[in-house]
Coordinates of C-alpha atoms and ligand atoms in Angstrom, one line a residue:
M651 CA 27.1 -15.0 2.8
A652 CA 23.6 -15.9 2.1
V653 CA 20.8 -13.4 2.2
K654 CA 19.1 -13.9 5.5
A655 CA 15.4 -13.4 5.7
P656 CA 15.1 -10.7 3.0
W657 CA 12.3 -8.4 4.1
L658 CA 10.4 -8.5 0.9
G659 CA 9.7 -4.8 0.4
F660 CA 8.2 -5.4 -3.0
L661 CA 5.0 -6.1 -1.3
L662 CA 4.0 -2.5 -0.8
L663 CA 0.6 -3.7 0.3
V664 CA 0.0 -0.8 2.6
S665 CA -3.5 -0.3 3.5
L666 CA -3.6 3.4 2.6
W667 CA -6.8 3.4 4.6
G668 CA -7.5 6.6 6.5
L669 CA -5.9 5.9 9.8
S670 CA -8.2 4.6 12.5
T671 CA -8.7 1.2 14.0
P672 CA -9.6 -0.4 10.6
A673 CA -6.3 0.9 9.2
L674 CA -4.2 -0.3 12.1
L675 CA -5.8 -3.7 11.6
L676 CA -5.0 -3.6 7.9
R677 CA -1.5 -2.7 8.7
R678 CA -1.2 -5.8 10.9
L679 CA -2.6 -7.8 7.9
R680 CA 0.1 -6.4 5.6
E681 CA 2.8 -7.1 8.1
H682 CA 1.6 -10.6 8.4
I683 CA 1.7 -11.1 4.6
Q684 CA 5.2 -9.7 4.5
K685 CA 6.4 -11.9 7.3
F686 CA 5.0 -14.9 5.5
Q687 CA 6.8 -14.0 2.3
E688 CA 10.0 -13.4 4.3
S689 CA 10.0 -17.0 5.7
S690 CA 8.8 -18.5 2.4
S691 CA 11.8 -16.9 0.7
L692 CA 14.1 -19.0 2.8
H693 CA 12.9 -22.1 1.2
P694 CA 14.8 -23.0 -1.9
G695 CA 12.8 -22.7 -5.1
F696 CA 10.9 -19.7 -4.0
G697 CA 11.1 -16.6 -6.1
L698 CA 14.2 -16.1 -8.2
G699 CA 16.4 -18.7 -6.7
H700 CA 19.2 -16.1 -6.6
G701 CA 22.6 -17.6 -6.1
P702 CA 24.7 -17.3 -3.0
G703 CA 26.8 -14.5 -4.6
A704 CA 23.8 -12.3 -4.9
V705 CA 23.8 -10.1 -1.9
P706 CA 21.9 -6.8 -2.1
K707 CA 24.0 -3.8 -0.9
Q708 CA 22.5 -1.3 1.6
G709 CA 23.7 2.3 1.4
W710 CA 22.9 5.7 2.9
L711 CA 22.5 9.0 1.2
E712 CA 22.9 12.3 3.0
Q713 CA 19.8 14.3 1.9
P714 CA 18.7 17.8 2.7
L715 CA 15.9 17.8 5.2
D716 CA 14.5 20.8 3.4
P717 CA 15.3 20.5 -0.3
F718 CA 13.4 23.8 -1.0
N719 CA 15.5 26.0 1.2
A720 CA 19.2 26.1 0.4
S721 CA 20.1 28.0 3.6
D722 CA 18.7 25.2 5.8
R723 CA 21.7 22.9 6.2
R724 CA 20.0 20.2 8.1
T725 CA 20.2 16.7 6.6
F726 CA 19.0 13.1 7.2
L727 CA 20.2 9.7 6.0
Q728 CA 18.1 8.0 3.4
R729 CA 18.5 4.3 3.0
Y730 CA 18.8 2.6 -0.4
W731 CA 19.4 -0.9 -1.7
V732 CA 21.4 -2.0 -4.8
N733 CA 21.3 -5.2 -6.7
D734 CA 23.9 -5.2 -9.4
Q735 CA 24.0 -9.0 -10.1
H736 CA 22.2 -8.5 -13.5
R737 CA 24.1 -5.4 -14.5
T738 CA 26.1 -5.9 -17.8
G739 CA 27.6 -2.4 -18.2
Q740 CA 27.6 1.2 -17.4
D741 CA 25.0 2.4 -19.9
V742 CA 22.4 -0.2 -19.0
P743 CA 19.0 0.9 -17.8
V744 CA 18.5 1.7 -14.1
F745 CA 15.3 0.4 -12.5
L746 CA 14.6 2.6 -9.5
H747 CA 12.1 1.0 -7.1
I748 CA 10.5 3.9 -5.1
G749 CA 9.4 3.1 -1.6
G750 CA 6.1 4.2 -0.1
E751 CA 4.7 4.6 3.4
G752 CA 6.7 1.8 5.0
S753 CA 10.2 0.5 5.4
L754 CA 12.0 -1.1 2.4
G755 CA 14.1 -4.2 2.7
P756 CA 16.5 -6.1 0.5
G757 CA 13.5 -7.9 -1.1
S758 CA 12.7 -4.6 -2.9
V759 CA 15.7 -5.2 -5.2
M760 CA 15.8 -9.0 -5.1
A761 CA 12.3 -10.3 -5.8
G762 CA 9.2 -9.4 -7.7
H763 CA 9.0 -6.4 -10.1
P764 CA 11.3 -4.7 -11.0
A765 CA 14.0 -7.2 -10.0
E766 CA 12.5 -10.0 -12.1
L767 CA 12.5 -7.7 -15.2
A768 CA 16.2 -6.7 -14.8
P769 CA 18.0 -9.7 -16.4
A770 CA 16.3 -9.0 -19.8
W771 CA 18.1 -5.7 -20.1
G772 CA 21.1 -6.3 -17.8
A773 CA 19.6 -3.5 -15.7
L774 CA 20.9 -2.1 -12.4
V775 CA 18.2 -2.3 -9.7
I776 CA 18.0 0.3 -6.9
S777 CA 15.4 1.0 -4.3
L778 CA 15.0 4.1 -2.3
E779 CA 13.2 4.2 1.1
H780 CA 10.7 7.0 1.6
R781 CA 11.8 9.7 4.0
F782 CA 10.2 9.4 7.5
Y783 CA 9.6 5.7 7.1
G784 CA 11.6 2.6 8.0
L785 CA 15.1 3.7 8.9
S786 CA 15.1 6.8 6.8
M787 CA 14.1 9.0 9.7
P788 CA 15.2 12.5 10.3
A789 CA 16.5 13.1 13.9
G790 CA 14.0 14.3 16.5
D791 CA 10.5 13.8 17.6
L792 CA 7.7 13.5 15.1
D793 CA 6.1 16.7 16.1
L794 CA 4.5 19.1 13.7
A795 CA 7.6 21.2 13.3
L796 CA 9.4 18.1 11.9
L797 CA 6.5 16.6 10.0
R798 CA 6.4 19.8 7.9
Y799 CA 9.2 18.1 5.9
L800 CA 7.1 15.0 5.1
S801 CA 5.1 15.1 1.9
S802 CA 5.1 13.6 -1.6
R803 CA 6.8 16.7 -2.9
H804 CA 9.7 16.2 -0.5
A805 CA 9.8 12.5 -1.5
L806 CA 10.0 13.5 -5.1
A807 CA 12.9 15.9 -4.4
D808 CA 14.6 13.0 -2.7
V809 CA 14.2 10.9 -5.9
A810 CA 15.8 13.7 -8.0
Y811 CA 18.7 14.1 -5.5
A812 CA 19.2 10.3 -5.3
R813 CA 19.1 10.0 -9.1
Q814 CA 22.0 12.4 -9.3
A815 CA 24.0 11.2 -6.3
L816 CA 23.7 7.5 -7.2
S817 CA 24.7 8.1 -10.8
S818 CA 28.1 9.2 -9.8
L819 CA 28.3 6.8 -6.8
L820 CA 27.5 3.8 -8.9
N821 CA 29.2 4.9 -12.1
V822 CA 26.0 5.1 -14.1
S823 CA 26.5 6.4 -17.6
S824 CA 24.7 9.6 -18.4
S825 CA 23.1 7.9 -21.3
S826 CA 21.4 5.3 -19.0
P827 CA 17.7 5.5 -19.0
W828 CA 16.2 5.6 -15.4
I829 CA 12.8 3.9 -15.1
C830 CA 10.8 4.4 -11.9
F831 CA 8.7 1.6 -10.4
G832 CA 6.3 1.7 -7.5
G833 CA 3.2 0.2 -6.0
S834 CA 0.3 1.9 -4.3
Y835 CA 1.2 5.4 -3.1
A836 CA 4.7 4.8 -4.4
G837 CA 3.1 4.0 -7.8
S838 CA 1.8 7.6 -7.7
L839 CA 5.3 8.8 -6.8
A840 CA 6.7 6.9 -9.8
T841 CA 4.2 8.6 -12.1
W842 CA 4.9 12.0 -10.6
A843 CA 8.7 11.5 -10.7
R844 CA 8.4 11.1 -14.5
L845 CA 5.8 14.0 -14.7
K846 CA 7.9 16.5 -12.7
F847 CA 11.4 15.4 -13.7
P848 CA 11.2 14.2 -17.3
H849 CA 14.9 15.1 -17.8
L850 CA 15.9 12.7 -15.0
V851 CA 13.3 9.9 -15.3
F852 CA 12.9 8.2 -18.7
A853 CA 9.7 6.3 -17.9
A854 CA 7.6 4.9 -15.1
V855 CA 5.6 1.8 -14.3
A856 CA 2.9 2.6 -11.7
S857 CA 1.2 -0.3 -10.1
S858 CA -2.1 0.2 -8.3
A859 CA -1.4 3.9 -8.0
P860 CA -4.2 6.0 -6.5
L861 CA -3.5 9.1 -8.5
S862 CA -6.6 10.9 -7.4
A863 CA -6.7 12.2 -3.9
V864 CA -10.2 12.0 -2.3
V865 CA -11.6 12.9 1.1
D866 CA -14.5 10.5 1.1
F867 CA -13.4 7.3 -0.5
S868 CA -16.8 5.6 -0.6
A869 CA -15.9 3.9 -3.9
Y870 CA -13.6 1.6 -2.0
N871 CA -16.4 -0.4 -0.5
Q872 CA -18.4 -0.3 -3.8
V873 CA -15.5 -2.2 -5.4
V874 CA -15.3 -4.5 -2.4
A875 CA -19.0 -5.2 -2.9
R876 CA -18.5 -5.9 -6.6
S877 CA -15.5 -8.1 -6.1
L878 CA -17.5 -10.2 -3.6
T879 CA -19.8 -11.0 -6.5
Q880 CA -17.1 -12.0 -9.0
A881 CA -17.3 -15.6 -9.8
A882 CA -13.7 -15.8 -11.1
I883 CA -12.4 -15.2 -7.5
G884 CA -15.1 -17.3 -5.8
G885 CA -17.6 -14.5 -5.2
S886 CA -21.4 -14.5 -5.9
L887 CA -24.5 -12.4 -5.4
E888 CA -25.3 -14.7 -2.5
C889 CA -21.9 -14.0 -0.9
L890 CA -22.6 -10.3 -1.1
A891 CA -26.0 -10.7 0.4
A892 CA -24.6 -12.9 3.2
T893 CA -22.0 -10.2 4.0
S894 CA -24.8 -7.6 4.3
T895 CA -26.8 -10.0 6.5
A896 CA -23.9 -10.6 8.8
F897 CA -23.3 -6.9 9.3
K898 CA -27.0 -6.2 10.0
E899 CA -26.8 -8.9 12.7
V900 CA -23.8 -7.2 14.3
E901 CA -25.5 -3.9 14.3
R902 CA -28.7 -5.4 15.7
L903 CA -26.7 -6.9 18.6
L904 CA -24.9 -3.7 19.2
R905 CA -28.3 -1.9 19.6
A906 CA -29.9 -4.7 21.7
G907 CA -28.6 -3.6 25.1
R908 CA -25.8 -4.5 27.4
A909 CA -26.4 -8.2 27.6
A910 CA -26.4 -8.6 23.8
Q911 CA -23.3 -6.5 23.6
A912 CA -21.5 -8.7 26.0
V913 CA -22.4 -11.8 23.9
L914 CA -21.2 -10.0 20.8
R915 CA -18.0 -9.1 22.5
E916 CA -17.4 -12.6 23.6
E917 CA -18.3 -14.1 20.2
L918 CA -16.2 -11.8 18.1
G919 CA -13.3 -12.0 20.4
A920 CA -13.3 -8.2 21.0
C921 CA -10.6 -6.8 23.3
G922 CA -12.7 -4.3 25.2
S923 CA -16.2 -3.2 26.2
L924 CA -18.7 -2.0 23.6
D925 CA -20.3 0.7 25.8
R926 CA -19.2 3.7 23.9
T927 CA -20.8 4.7 20.6
E928 CA -17.3 5.6 19.2
D929 CA -16.0 2.2 20.0
Q930 CA -19.0 0.6 18.3
A931 CA -18.2 2.5 15.2
E932 CA -14.6 1.5 15.4
L933 CA -15.6 -2.2 15.8
L934 CA -17.8 -2.0 12.7
G935 CA -15.0 -0.3 10.9
A936 CA -12.6 -3.0 11.9
L937 CA -14.9 -5.7 10.6
Q938 CA -15.2 -3.9 7.3
A939 CA -11.5 -3.7 7.1
L940 CA -11.2 -7.4 7.6
V941 CA -13.5 -8.0 4.6
G942 CA -12.0 -5.2 2.6
G943 CA -8.5 -6.5 3.3
T944 CA -9.5 -9.9 2.2
V945 CA -10.6 -8.4 -1.1
Q946 CA -7.6 -6.1 -1.4
Y947 CA -5.1 -9.0 -0.9
D948 CA -7.1 -11.7 -2.5
G949 CA -5.0 -14.6 -3.8
Q950 CA -1.6 -13.3 -2.5
A951 CA 0.9 -15.4 -0.7
G952 CA 0.4 -15.1 3.1
A953 CA -3.1 -13.6 3.0
P954 CA -5.1 -15.3 5.8
L955 CA -8.2 -15.8 3.7
S956 CA -9.1 -15.5 0.0
V957 CA -12.4 -14.2 -1.2
R958 CA -13.4 -17.8 -2.1
Q959 CA -12.7 -18.9 1.5
L960 CA -14.5 -15.9 3.0
C961 CA -17.6 -16.5 0.9
G962 CA -17.5 -20.2 1.8
L963 CA -17.6 -19.3 5.5
L964 CA -20.4 -16.7 5.0
L965 CA -22.5 -19.1 3.1
G966 CA -21.8 -21.9 5.5
K967 CA -20.2 -24.2 3.0
W968 CA -17.7 -25.4 5.5
G969 CA -18.7 -26.9 8.9
N970 CA -22.2 -27.7 9.9
R971 CA -24.3 -26.2 7.2
S972 CA -27.7 -26.7 8.9
R973 CA -26.6 -24.5 11.8
S974 CA -24.6 -21.9 10.0
T975 CA -25.6 -18.3 9.5
P976 CA -23.8 -15.4 7.8
Y977 CA -23.1 -14.0 11.2
L978 CA -21.5 -17.2 12.4
G979 CA -19.4 -17.3 9.1
L980 CA -18.2 -13.8 9.8
R981 CA -17.2 -14.7 13.3
R982 CA -15.3 -17.7 12.0
A983 CA -13.6 -15.4 9.4
V984 CA -12.6 -13.0 12.1
Q985 CA -11.1 -15.8 14.2
I986 CA -9.1 -17.2 11.3
I987 CA -7.7 -13.8 10.4
L988 CA -6.9 -12.8 14.0
R989 CA -5.2 -16.1 14.7
S990 CA -3.1 -16.1 11.6
M991 CA -2.0 -12.5 12.4
G992 CA -1.1 -13.6 15.9
Q993 CA -3.7 -11.3 17.5
K994 CA -5.4 -12.5 20.7
C995 CA -8.4 -10.3 20.3
L996 CA -10.0 -7.7 18.0
S997 CA -8.9 -4.3 19.1
F998 CA -11.1 -1.2 18.5
S999 CA -10.7 1.3 21.2
R1000 CA -10.9 4.9 19.8
A1001 CA -9.1 6.3 22.8
E1002 CA -6.2 3.9 22.3
T1003 CA -6.0 4.7 18.6
V1004 CA -5.8 8.4 19.3
A1005 CA -3.2 7.9 22.0
Q1006 CA -1.1 5.7 19.8
L1007 CA -1.2 8.2 16.9
S1008 CA -0.4 11.1 19.1
N1009 CA 2.8 9.6 20.3
T1010 CA 5.7 11.6 18.7
K1011 CA 8.4 9.1 19.5
P1012 CA 9.6 7.6 16.1
Q1013 CA 8.7 3.9 15.7
V1014 CA 11.5 2.3 13.8
S1015 CA 9.6 -0.8 12.7
G1016 CA 6.3 -0.9 10.8
V1017 CA 4.5 1.4 8.5
G1018 CA 4.7 4.6 10.4
D1019 CA 1.1 5.1 11.4
R1020 CA 1.4 8.6 12.6
Q1021 CA 3.4 9.7 9.5
W1022 CA 0.9 8.2 7.1
L1023 CA -2.1 9.7 9.0
Y1024 CA -0.3 13.1 8.6
Q1025 CA 0.0 12.5 4.9
T1026 CA -3.7 11.6 4.6
C1027 CA -4.6 14.7 6.6
T1028 CA -2.3 17.0 4.6
E1029 CA -2.4 15.5 1.1
F1030 CA -4.6 12.6 0.2
G1031 CA -7.6 12.0 2.4
F1032 CA -8.5 8.4 1.3
Y1033 CA -11.0 7.9 4.2
V1034 CA -13.0 4.8 3.5
T1035 CA -16.7 5.2 4.1
C1036 CA -19.8 3.1 3.4
E1037 CA -22.4 5.1 1.5
G1038 CA -25.2 4.3 -0.8
L1039 CA -27.1 1.1 -1.5
Q1040 CA -24.1 -0.7 -3.0
C1041 CA -22.2 -0.8 0.2
P1042 CA -22.9 -4.0 2.1
F1043 CA -21.6 -2.9 5.4
S1044 CA -22.8 -0.7 8.3
Q1045 CA -22.7 3.1 7.5
L1046 CA -20.5 3.5 10.5
P1047 CA -17.8 4.8 10.9
A1048 CA -19.0 7.9 8.9
L1049 CA -16.7 10.5 7.4
P1050 CA -16.8 13.1 10.1
F1051 CA -15.8 10.5 12.7
Q1052 CA -12.7 9.7 10.6
L1053 CA -11.8 13.3 9.9
E1054 CA -11.9 14.0 13.6
L1055 CA -8.6 12.2 13.9
C1056 CA -6.8 14.9 11.9
E1057 CA -8.2 17.4 14.4
Q1058 CA -7.5 15.3 17.5
V1059 CA -4.0 14.3 16.5
F1060 CA -2.7 17.3 14.5
G1061 CA -5.2 20.1 15.0
L1062 CA -6.2 20.0 11.3
S1063 CA -9.8 20.9 10.6
P1064 CA -11.9 19.0 8.1
A1065 CA -11.9 22.2 5.9
S1066 CA -8.1 22.2 5.8
V1067 CA -8.1 18.5 4.9
A1068 CA -10.5 19.1 2.0
Q1069 CA -8.4 22.1 0.8
A1070 CA -5.2 20.0 0.9
V1071 CA -6.7 17.2 -1.1
A1072 CA -7.9 19.6 -3.7
Q1073 CA -4.4 21.1 -3.9
T1074 CA -2.9 17.7 -4.4
N1075 CA -5.1 17.0 -7.3
S1076 CA -4.4 20.4 -9.0
Y1077 CA -0.7 20.0 -8.4
Y1078 CA -0.4 16.5 -9.9
G1079 CA -3.4 16.4 -12.2
G1080 CA -5.3 13.6 -10.5
Q1081 CA -6.3 10.9 -13.0
S1082 CA -5.1 12.9 -16.0
P1083 CA -1.5 13.7 -14.9
G1084 CA -0.4 14.6 -18.5
A1085 CA 2.8 12.7 -18.2
T1086 CA 4.4 10.7 -21.0
Q1087 CA 5.9 7.2 -20.9
V1088 CA 4.0 6.1 -17.9
L1089 CA 2.5 2.6 -17.8
F1090 CA -0.4 2.3 -15.3
V1091 CA -1.1 -1.2 -14.0
N1092 CA -4.1 -2.2 -12.0
G1093 CA -6.1 -5.2 -10.9
D1094 CA -9.9 -4.9 -11.4
T1095 CA -10.8 -6.5 -8.0
D1096 CA -8.5 -4.1 -6.1
P1097 CA -10.6 -1.4 -4.4
W1098 CA -7.9 1.2 -5.2
H1099 CA -8.1 0.8 -9.0
V1100 CA -11.0 3.4 -9.2
L1101 CA -8.6 6.1 -8.2
S1102 CA -6.0 5.1 -10.8
V1103 CA -5.8 5.2 -14.6
T1104 CA -7.3 2.0 -16.1
Q1105 CA -7.7 3.1 -19.7
D1106 CA -5.0 4.4 -22.1
L1107 CA -4.7 8.1 -21.9
G1108 CA -3.0 8.1 -25.2
P1109 CA -0.1 6.2 -26.8
S1110 CA 2.4 7.4 -24.3
E1111 CA 0.2 6.8 -21.2
P1112 CA -1.0 3.2 -21.7
A1113 CA -2.9 1.3 -19.1
V1114 CA -3.2 -2.4 -18.2
L1115 CA -6.1 -3.6 -16.2
I1116 CA -5.6 -7.1 -15.1
P1117 CA -8.9 -9.1 -14.6
S1118 CA -9.4 -10.7 -11.2
A1119 CA -6.1 -9.3 -9.8
S1120 CA -5.8 -7.7 -6.3
H1121 CA -3.7 -4.8 -5.1
C1122 CA -0.1 -4.6 -6.5
F1123 CA -0.3 -8.3 -7.5
D1124 CA 1.8 -7.7 -10.6
M1125 CA 4.8 -6.7 -8.4
A1126 CA 4.7 -9.9 -6.3
P1127 CA 7.2 -12.7 -7.3
V1128 CA 6.1 -15.0 -10.0
R1129 CA 4.4 -18.2 -8.6
P1130 CA 3.2 -21.3 -10.4
S1131 CA -0.3 -20.6 -9.1
D1132 CA -0.5 -17.2 -10.9
S1133 CA -3.6 -16.8 -13.1
P1134 CA -3.3 -16.6 -16.8
S1135 CA -4.6 -13.0 -16.7
L1136 CA -1.8 -12.1 -14.2
R1137 CA 0.8 -13.7 -16.5
L1138 CA -0.6 -11.8 -19.5
G1139 CA -0.6 -8.6 -17.5
R1140 CA 3.1 -9.1 -16.6
Q1141 CA 3.9 -9.9 -20.2
K1142 CA 2.3 -6.6 -21.3
I1143 CA 4.5 -4.7 -18.8
F1144 CA 7.5 -6.5 -20.3
Q1145 CA 6.5 -5.6 -23.8
Q1146 CA 5.9 -2.0 -23.0
L1147 CA 9.4 -1.7 -21.5
Q1148 CA 10.8 -3.4 -24.5
G1149 CA 9.2 -0.8 -26.8
W1150 CA 10.4 2.1 -24.8
L1151 CA 14.0 0.8 -24.3
K1152 CA 14.3 -0.1 -28.0
D1153 CA 13.7 3.6 -28.8
V1154 CA 16.6 4.5 -26.5
K1155 CA 19.0 2.2 -28.3
K1156 CA 17.8 3.6 -31.6
S1157 CA 18.4 7.2 -30.5
Q1158 CA 21.8 6.3 -29.1
S1159 CA 23.2 4.7 -32.2
Ligands
NAG1212 C1 15.3 28.6 5.5 O1 16.3 28.2 6.4 C2 16.8 29.2 7.2 C3 18.0 28.5 8.0 O2 17.5 27.4 8.8 C4 15.7 29.7 8.1 O3 16.2 30.7 8.9 C5 14.6 30.2 7.2 O4 13.5 30.6 8.0 C6 14.1 29.1 6.2 N1 13.2 29.7 5.3 C7 12.0 29.2 5.1 C8 11.1 29.8 4.1 O5 11.6 28.1 5.7
NAG1213 C1 33.8 3.6 -12.5 O1 34.2 3.6 -13.9 C2 35.6 3.9 -14.0 C3 35.9 4.0 -15.5 O2 35.4 2.9 -16.2 C4 36.4 2.9 -13.3 O3 37.8 3.2 -13.4 C5 36.0 2.8 -11.8 O4 36.7 1.8 -11.1 C6 34.5 2.6 -11.7 N1 34.1 2.8 -10.3 C7 33.2 2.0 -9.7 C8 32.9 2.3 -8.3 O5 32.7 1.1 -10.3
NAG1214 C1 -25.3 -30.0 12.8 O1 -26.2 -29.2 13.6 C2 -27.4 -29.9 13.9 C3 -28.3 -28.9 14.7 O2 -27.7 -28.4 15.8 C4 -27.2 -31.1 14.7 O3 -28.4 -31.8 15.0 C5 -26.2 -32.0 13.9 O4 -25.9 -33.2 14.7 C6 -25.0 -31.3 13.5 N1 -24.2 -32.1 12.6 C7 -22.9 -32.3 12.8 C8 -22.2 -33.1 11.7 O5 -22.2 -31.8 13.6

């Protein structure tokens, strides 16, 4: 039986954006990229070229819903995937790919990191879907009584349980080193799994992990601005200036009365009316998300536009140059992205967003918008804003507007969000977690790298910062078009693992 359409969960390109229209849009973008990779993987020659015998196995673990209360006997089923095609024995390393805020498919153990690293050590590859996402859903409505059991701490307890349960289920020797991998939020989980359970987890590779929680993530757009000027990915100072000009024009039209708004709506392909101030803010946020998303996923298979293409449009390098303006370029970019994501129009209704996020019926497919919003409100913040002179966009939507969602959807005040974020940082240590044997990998054009570790914190907490690489790019399957710096980055990951695993062999013999 051949692997049909593996859902390549290695691409944990989740937006992580504080949940509002911009985030929903980024989620669509991520889904689009995943679908693309899914269909590409059906073509021979893509990725690993795994043989017909290589079928990942899906399994389910019965996990306690409340791992911190032994008298609570409720459980849920957590999905995992196993790829044992490279496994050469019982005491080989186990590469545990931790899932984040989305579902995990067979691709999580078949393609990209860590699967591509496994043959060198004959490693067993396992992935574990995060509770409350994908099919690993506890029974019941997603009301506040149930969401109490959703947090990074619960997810880490699941990792510890799974580590023990899977060891006996899959005959893993007690001397096997377990190495955690993860990208984005799951990269933070990989780090924290090593930090909190050093007796269970031998080492971790954390890709694009935002270790520091932050309420007001204005640095996101500062990196977006900087990346738009990077020549290596097709950016320039002119491109940044054109972005800013285009946004000024949108804001001008929004303020220029009903008739101008109607024209703007028509020209941007917006789904609804622009009468309400809150919808105007969401529209500006959505446009920012399209530009930010282009930077975040730059160069990756399936991304609708690269930074080079976006800058080309904004600067009128394609089409009729004499008639082009940055605003027309932005319009064209919006059309291209929406079309490639299969969206008829650009959606930005605040009321619709709130209604959608307030729905407590579990959605089996997709990222789990409501669940992730809950985690941002109760743990991480990550609300992307545009502040300071470096930000090329509109200052809307501002932070209070975004925080309002926690209040509207969950009744959580801005003060409680701020307190929760501070607690997260004190519990995990933010950007100085104090763990050992963790490798931090980031791309310097990725807006998230500023919340991660990009310089060695010492010999046992090394960092690799890959020039011109976007979010979690190191985890994607190897492609002929990969840049030399990306190849070098992957090589450094390999060498670091080699160093750590050599020490295991030494201490065993
Ligand atoms: C622990 O679980 C029991 C049984 O469900 C419940 O009665 C009790 O309130 C729980 N304790 C806490 C602290 O949640
Ligand atoms: C586990 O290992 C034992 C001893 O080598 C073997 O007899 C058994 O069949 C193995 N079980 C599985 C599920 O691999
Ligand atoms: C470009 O636009 C100008 C001004 O509208 C027009 O005169 C010219 O014919 C256009 N050129 C092309 C190739 O469409």
